[in-house]
Amino acid sequence: MISGLQHPNLVKLYGCCAEGNQLLLVYEYLENNSLALALFEYRLQIDWPIRQKICIGIAKGLAFLHEESSLKIVHRDIKATNVLLDKNLNPKISDFGLAKLDDEDKTHISTRIAGTIGYMAPEYALWGYLTYKADVYSFGVVALEIVAGKNNMKYRPNEKFVCLLDWALVLQKHGKLMELVDETLSSNFKKDEALRMINVALLCTNPSPALRPTMSAVVSILEDHLDLPEFNLESRSHDDGDDELKFQGLRDKYDEMRSLSESQTLTHSSNTTKRLLFHYI
């Protein structure tokens, strides 16, 4: 299946080897490792045009998987760790270990939960309801990380906020979205492109999958071929007076998960995930 997926923004599989208990997949070599390491660990000097190229490249790779490939696939684990960078910092989506083939006769797949905390769409995490829009949500989180240069799971400007996305929603409510832009960029970025990427990220992470765009639409918006649709996120933001009651349970769970490796893949049953997110509901 993987060898049949040929796209500039997908990691190329050269072959496989099975000898004894050694089961190996042989991929192309990506000189700059993962986007997560580049952004959060090595802190490579990735300028704005490169960030724009990386974000659009990931979107194109997902649009291919969802809409253009003969094999329609939901990746299920889109995150910065699973985006690799070649010597020219071109992005390549990798790790199809959790991918699901789509049955065109079904509107969605009901499946056991598998993915990474902080990137999973709510309808998938709570009910195991899997569509392409789960990948769209995960992409939105990654796009936000690219703009901010911060890890969604690990960044909390203060104790009022659960994660990077939570902070972004509050900034959106107060008209201060530009505060999200990575301070290491200084003023060396295009404000209109940065704002477009942030708004696309927030649109992609809408709680309702029906209100998220397709990945082909995301590509068109990021390339400025399609206007960003108007959308209202106020219902997602929280009032200052309700912070402690509304988010304490979720905040505690994030504290527990932060001790785990960001790259670790977590698998939970649907019932476990429901208990996990009960306080948030």
Short mmCIF file of C-alpha atoms in Angstrom, two decimals:
data_model
loop_
_atom_site.label_atom_id
_atom_site.label_comp_id
_atom_site.label_asym_id
_atom_site.label_seq_id
_atom_site.Cartn_x
_atom_site.Cartn_y
_atom_site.Cartn_z
CA MET A 1 0.00 0.00 0.00
CA ILE A 2 2.72 2.47 1.01
CA SER A 3 4.80 1.75 -2.11
CA GLY A 4 1.80 2.73 -4.22
CA LEU A 5 1.71 6.22 -2.69
CA GLN A 6 3.94 8.42 -4.83
CA HIS A 7 3.91 12.14 -4.06
CA PRO A 8 6.64 14.76 -3.47
CA ASN A 9 5.32 15.35 0.06
CA LEU A 10 5.15 11.70 1.13
CA VAL A 11 8.17 9.70 2.24
CA LYS A 12 9.13 7.22 -0.50
CA LEU A 13 9.33 3.53 0.38
CA TYR A 14 12.21 1.79 -1.41
CA GLY A 15 11.59 -1.71 -0.15
CA CYS A 16 11.22 -4.02 2.81
CA CYS A 17 13.09 -6.88 4.44
CA ALA A 18 11.79 -9.76 6.53
CA GLU A 19 14.43 -12.04 8.02
CA GLY A 20 13.73 -13.95 11.21
CA ASN A 21 12.23 -11.51 13.68
CA GLN A 22 13.67 -8.49 11.82
CA LEU A 23 10.90 -6.72 9.93
CA LEU A 24 12.29 -3.64 8.20
CA LEU A 25 10.93 -0.90 5.97
CA VAL A 26 13.51 0.93 3.86
CA TYR A 27 12.64 4.57 3.24
CA GLU A 28 14.43 7.40 1.52
CA TYR A 29 16.93 9.23 3.70
CA LEU A 30 15.76 12.61 5.02
CA GLU A 31 18.76 14.69 6.02
CA ASN A 32 17.04 17.10 8.40
CA ASN A 33 15.11 14.58 10.47
CA SER A 34 11.68 15.66 11.71
CA LEU A 35 9.85 18.97 11.82
CA ALA A 36 9.46 18.49 15.57
CA LEU A 37 13.21 18.35 16.11
CA ALA A 38 13.79 21.30 13.80
CA LEU A 39 11.21 23.50 15.53
CA PHE A 40 11.30 22.41 19.16
CA GLU A 41 14.72 20.84 19.84
CA TYR A 42 17.42 21.97 17.43
CA ARG A 43 15.67 25.32 16.92
CA LEU A 44 16.92 25.54 13.36
CA GLN A 45 16.74 29.01 11.86
CA ILE A 46 13.72 28.30 9.70
CA ASP A 47 12.71 31.58 8.08
CA TRP A 48 9.16 32.48 7.12
CA PRO A 49 9.26 31.41 3.43
CA ILE A 50 10.47 27.95 4.52
CA ARG A 51 7.70 27.69 7.13
CA GLN A 52 5.17 28.65 4.48
CA LYS A 53 6.62 26.01 2.14
CA ILE A 54 6.51 23.34 4.85
CA CYS A 55 2.92 24.09 5.79
CA ILE A 56 1.70 24.06 2.18
CA GLY A 57 3.69 20.88 1.47
CA ILE A 58 2.04 19.02 4.36
CA ALA A 59 -1.36 20.21 3.15
CA LYS A 60 -0.62 18.99 -0.39
CA GLY A 61 0.49 15.59 0.91
CA LEU A 62 -2.75 15.18 2.87
CA ALA A 63 -4.86 16.40 -0.06
CA PHE A 64 -3.23 13.67 -2.14
CA LEU A 65 -4.00 10.98 0.46
CA HIS A 66 -7.61 12.10 0.91
CA GLU A 67 -8.66 13.11 -2.58
CA GLU A 68 -6.18 12.33 -5.34
CA SER A 69 -4.60 8.94 -4.67
CA SER A 70 -6.16 5.76 -6.04
CA LEU A 71 -5.94 4.55 -2.43
CA LYS A 72 -7.92 6.97 -0.25
CA ILE A 73 -6.25 7.02 3.17
CA VAL A 74 -6.81 8.60 6.58
CA HIS A 75 -3.38 8.95 8.18
CA ARG A 76 -4.64 9.21 11.82
CA ASP A 77 -1.35 10.42 13.30
CA ILE A 78 -0.42 13.73 11.68
CA LYS A 79 1.98 15.58 13.98
CA ALA A 80 5.30 17.40 13.73
CA THR A 81 7.21 14.22 14.63
CA ASN A 82 5.76 12.46 11.58
CA VAL A 83 6.74 15.18 9.13
CA LEU A 84 10.32 14.66 7.91
CA LEU A 85 12.49 17.24 6.15
CA ASP A 86 14.91 16.64 3.28
CA LYS A 87 18.17 18.54 2.71
CA ASN A 88 16.22 21.46 1.22
CA LEU A 89 13.69 21.43 4.08
CA ASN A 90 10.91 20.06 1.89
CA PRO A 91 8.32 18.28 4.09
CA LYS A 92 7.50 14.59 3.71
CA ILE A 93 4.67 12.92 5.62
CA SER A 94 5.84 9.64 7.16
CA ASP A 95 4.77 6.82 9.51
CA PHE A 96 1.69 5.17 8.06
CA GLY A 97 1.51 2.61 10.86
CA LEU A 98 -1.90 3.86 12.01
CA ALA A 99 -3.32 4.70 8.56
CA LYS A 100 -6.77 3.48 7.58
CA LEU A 101 -8.05 2.76 4.07
CA ASP A 102 -11.32 4.48 3.33
CA ASP A 103 -14.35 2.54 2.11
CA GLU A 104 -16.14 4.85 -0.31
CA ASP A 105 -19.48 3.24 0.57
CA LYS A 106 -19.22 4.51 4.15
CA THR A 107 -19.42 8.06 5.42
CA HIS A 108 -17.04 7.29 8.28
CA ILE A 109 -15.05 4.53 9.93
CA SER A 110 -15.82 3.43 13.48
CA THR A 111 -12.55 2.28 14.95
CA ARG A 112 -10.57 1.87 18.11
CA ILE A 113 -8.82 5.09 19.11
CA ALA A 114 -5.17 5.34 18.09
CA GLY A 115 -3.17 8.51 17.81
CA THR A 116 -1.36 11.14 19.84
CA ILE A 117 -2.77 13.26 22.65
CA GLY A 118 -2.93 16.91 21.61
CA TYR A 119 -3.47 16.18 17.91
CA MET A 120 -6.61 14.02 17.89
CA ALA A 121 -9.91 15.48 16.70
CA PRO A 122 -12.58 15.51 19.44
CA GLU A 123 -15.14 13.40 17.55
CA TYR A 124 -12.47 10.73 17.03
CA ALA A 125 -11.07 10.86 20.57
CA LEU A 126 -14.53 10.66 22.15
CA TRP A 127 -16.48 8.35 19.85
CA GLY A 128 -14.04 6.71 17.47
CA TYR A 129 -15.77 8.51 14.59
CA LEU A 130 -13.08 8.66 11.92
CA THR A 131 -13.22 10.63 8.67
CA TYR A 132 -10.72 12.65 6.64
CA LYS A 133 -11.63 15.58 8.86
CA ALA A 134 -9.68 13.99 11.73
CA ASP A 135 -6.50 14.53 9.70
CA VAL A 136 -7.64 18.09 8.94
CA TYR A 137 -7.86 18.79 12.67
CA SER A 138 -4.38 17.38 13.27
CA PHE A 139 -3.03 19.46 10.40
CA GLY A 140 -4.50 22.57 12.03
CA VAL A 141 -2.55 21.87 15.21
CA VAL A 142 0.68 21.37 13.23
CA ALA A 143 0.09 24.58 11.25
CA LEU A 144 -0.28 26.47 14.52
CA GLU A 145 2.99 24.96 15.75
CA ILE A 146 4.76 26.03 12.56
CA VAL A 147 3.67 29.65 13.03
CA ALA A 148 4.45 29.75 16.74
CA GLY A 149 7.55 27.53 16.81
CA LYS A 150 6.07 25.90 19.91
CA ASN A 151 4.82 22.43 20.81
CA ASN A 152 1.05 22.30 21.28
CA MET A 153 1.29 19.85 24.18
CA LYS A 154 4.15 21.49 26.03
CA TYR A 155 3.52 25.21 25.65
CA ARG A 156 1.48 27.01 28.28
CA PRO A 157 2.13 30.76 28.66
CA ASN A 158 0.66 30.52 32.17
CA GLU A 159 -1.55 28.27 34.27
CA LYS A 160 -4.74 29.62 32.71
CA PHE A 161 -4.09 27.82 29.45
CA VAL A 162 -4.14 24.13 28.59
CA CYS A 163 -2.02 24.21 25.46
CA LEU A 164 -0.95 26.29 22.46
CA LEU A 165 -4.35 25.89 20.75
CA ASP A 166 -6.19 27.04 23.87
CA TRP A 167 -3.99 30.15 24.02
CA ALA A 168 -4.62 30.81 20.31
CA LEU A 169 -8.38 30.74 20.84
CA VAL A 170 -8.15 33.33 23.61
CA LEU A 171 -5.91 35.56 21.50
CA GLN A 172 -8.39 35.23 18.62
CA LYS A 173 -11.21 36.36 20.90
CA HIS A 174 -9.26 39.46 21.90
CA GLY A 175 -8.00 40.27 18.39
CA LYS A 176 -4.35 39.58 19.23
CA LEU A 177 -3.52 36.67 16.92
CA MET A 178 -0.19 38.13 15.83
CA GLU A 179 1.15 37.42 19.33
CA LEU A 180 1.28 33.78 18.21
CA VAL A 181 4.04 34.35 15.66
CA ASP A 182 7.41 32.91 16.69
CA GLU A 183 9.42 35.68 18.33
CA THR A 184 12.64 34.35 16.74
CA LEU A 185 11.32 35.58 13.37
CA SER A 186 11.41 39.15 14.69
CA SER A 187 9.76 41.21 11.94
CA ASN A 188 11.06 39.02 9.12
CA PHE A 189 7.76 37.55 7.99
CA LYS A 190 4.75 38.54 5.90
CA LYS A 191 1.96 39.53 8.24
CA ASP A 192 -0.83 38.66 5.80
CA GLU A 193 0.56 35.16 5.23
CA ALA A 194 1.09 34.55 8.93
CA LEU A 195 -2.45 35.67 9.75
CA ARG A 196 -3.82 33.50 6.95
CA MET A 197 -1.97 30.46 8.28
CA ILE A 198 -3.20 31.07 11.83
CA ASN A 199 -6.80 31.48 10.67
CA VAL A 200 -6.54 28.32 8.56
CA ALA A 201 -5.23 26.47 11.63
CA LEU A 202 -8.18 27.67 13.72
CA LEU A 203 -10.63 26.79 10.95
CA CYS A 204 -9.16 23.28 10.67
CA THR A 205 -9.46 22.72 14.44
CA ASN A 206 -13.14 23.62 14.59
CA PRO A 207 -14.89 21.22 17.03
CA SER A 208 -17.40 20.32 14.31
CA PRO A 209 -15.87 18.20 11.52
CA ALA A 210 -18.56 19.47 9.14
CA LEU A 211 -17.19 23.01 9.50
CA ARG A 212 -13.59 22.05 8.73
CA PRO A 213 -12.39 22.54 5.14
CA THR A 214 -11.09 19.81 2.86
CA MET A 215 -7.32 19.67 2.47
CA SER A 216 -7.55 20.76 -1.17
CA ALA A 217 -9.39 23.89 0.01
CA VAL A 218 -6.69 24.43 2.63
CA VAL A 219 -4.01 24.33 -0.08
CA SER A 220 -5.93 26.89 -2.15
CA ILE A 221 -6.37 29.21 0.85
CA LEU A 222 -2.72 29.01 1.88
CA GLU A 223 -1.62 29.73 -1.69
CA ASP A 224 -4.05 32.68 -1.74
CA HIS A 225 -6.13 31.23 -4.57
CA LEU A 226 -9.24 31.02 -2.38
CA ASP A 227 -10.59 33.47 0.17
CA LEU A 228 -10.65 32.40 3.78
CA PRO A 229 -14.29 31.81 4.72
CA GLU A 230 -15.69 33.81 7.57
CA PHE A 231 -16.06 31.84 10.75
CA ASN A 232 -16.85 32.53 14.38
CA LEU A 233 -14.87 30.87 17.14
CA GLU A 234 -16.40 32.70 20.10
CA SER A 235 -18.35 29.63 21.16
CA ARG A 236 -15.04 27.80 21.52
CA SER A 237 -13.41 30.47 23.67
CA HIS A 238 -13.93 30.48 27.38
CA ASP A 239 -14.95 33.35 29.62
CA ASP A 240 -12.34 34.46 32.10
CA GLY A 241 -14.62 33.73 35.07
CA ASP A 242 -15.14 30.12 34.00
CA ASP A 243 -11.49 29.22 33.43
CA GLU A 244 -10.87 27.15 36.52
CA LEU A 245 -14.13 25.20 36.49
CA LYS A 246 -14.18 24.57 32.76
CA PHE A 247 -10.61 23.50 32.13
CA GLN A 248 -9.24 22.08 35.40
CA GLY A 249 -9.87 18.44 34.49
CA LEU A 250 -8.32 18.78 31.05
CA ARG A 251 -5.42 20.80 32.45
CA ASP A 252 -4.68 18.05 34.99
CA LYS A 253 -4.66 15.44 32.24
CA TYR A 254 -2.24 17.50 30.15
CA ASP A 255 0.06 17.78 33.15
CA GLU A 256 0.03 14.00 33.44
CA MET A 257 0.74 13.48 29.74
CA ARG A 258 3.56 16.05 29.48
CA SER A 259 5.93 13.65 31.19
CA LEU A 260 5.61 11.26 28.24
CA SER A 261 7.75 11.57 25.12
CA GLU A 262 6.13 13.82 22.50
CA SER A 263 6.79 11.20 19.88
CA GLN A 264 5.18 8.32 21.77
CA THR A 265 2.03 6.98 20.12
CA LEU A 266 -0.81 6.43 22.56
CA THR A 267 -3.66 3.98 22.13
CA HIS A 268 -6.82 4.05 24.24
CA SER A 269 -10.20 2.39 24.07
CA SER A 270 -13.14 4.67 23.37
CA ASN A 271 -14.47 4.32 26.91
CA THR A 272 -11.11 5.25 28.43
CA THR A 273 -10.92 8.35 26.25
CA LYS A 274 -14.43 9.38 27.27
CA ARG A 275 -13.46 9.19 30.95
CA LEU A 276 -10.27 11.09 30.15
CA LEU A 277 -12.13 14.00 28.60
CA PHE A 278 -15.19 13.91 30.88
CA HIS A 279 -14.32 17.12 32.74
CA TYR A 280 -13.89 18.97 29.48
CA ILE A 281 -17.43 18.12 28.40
#
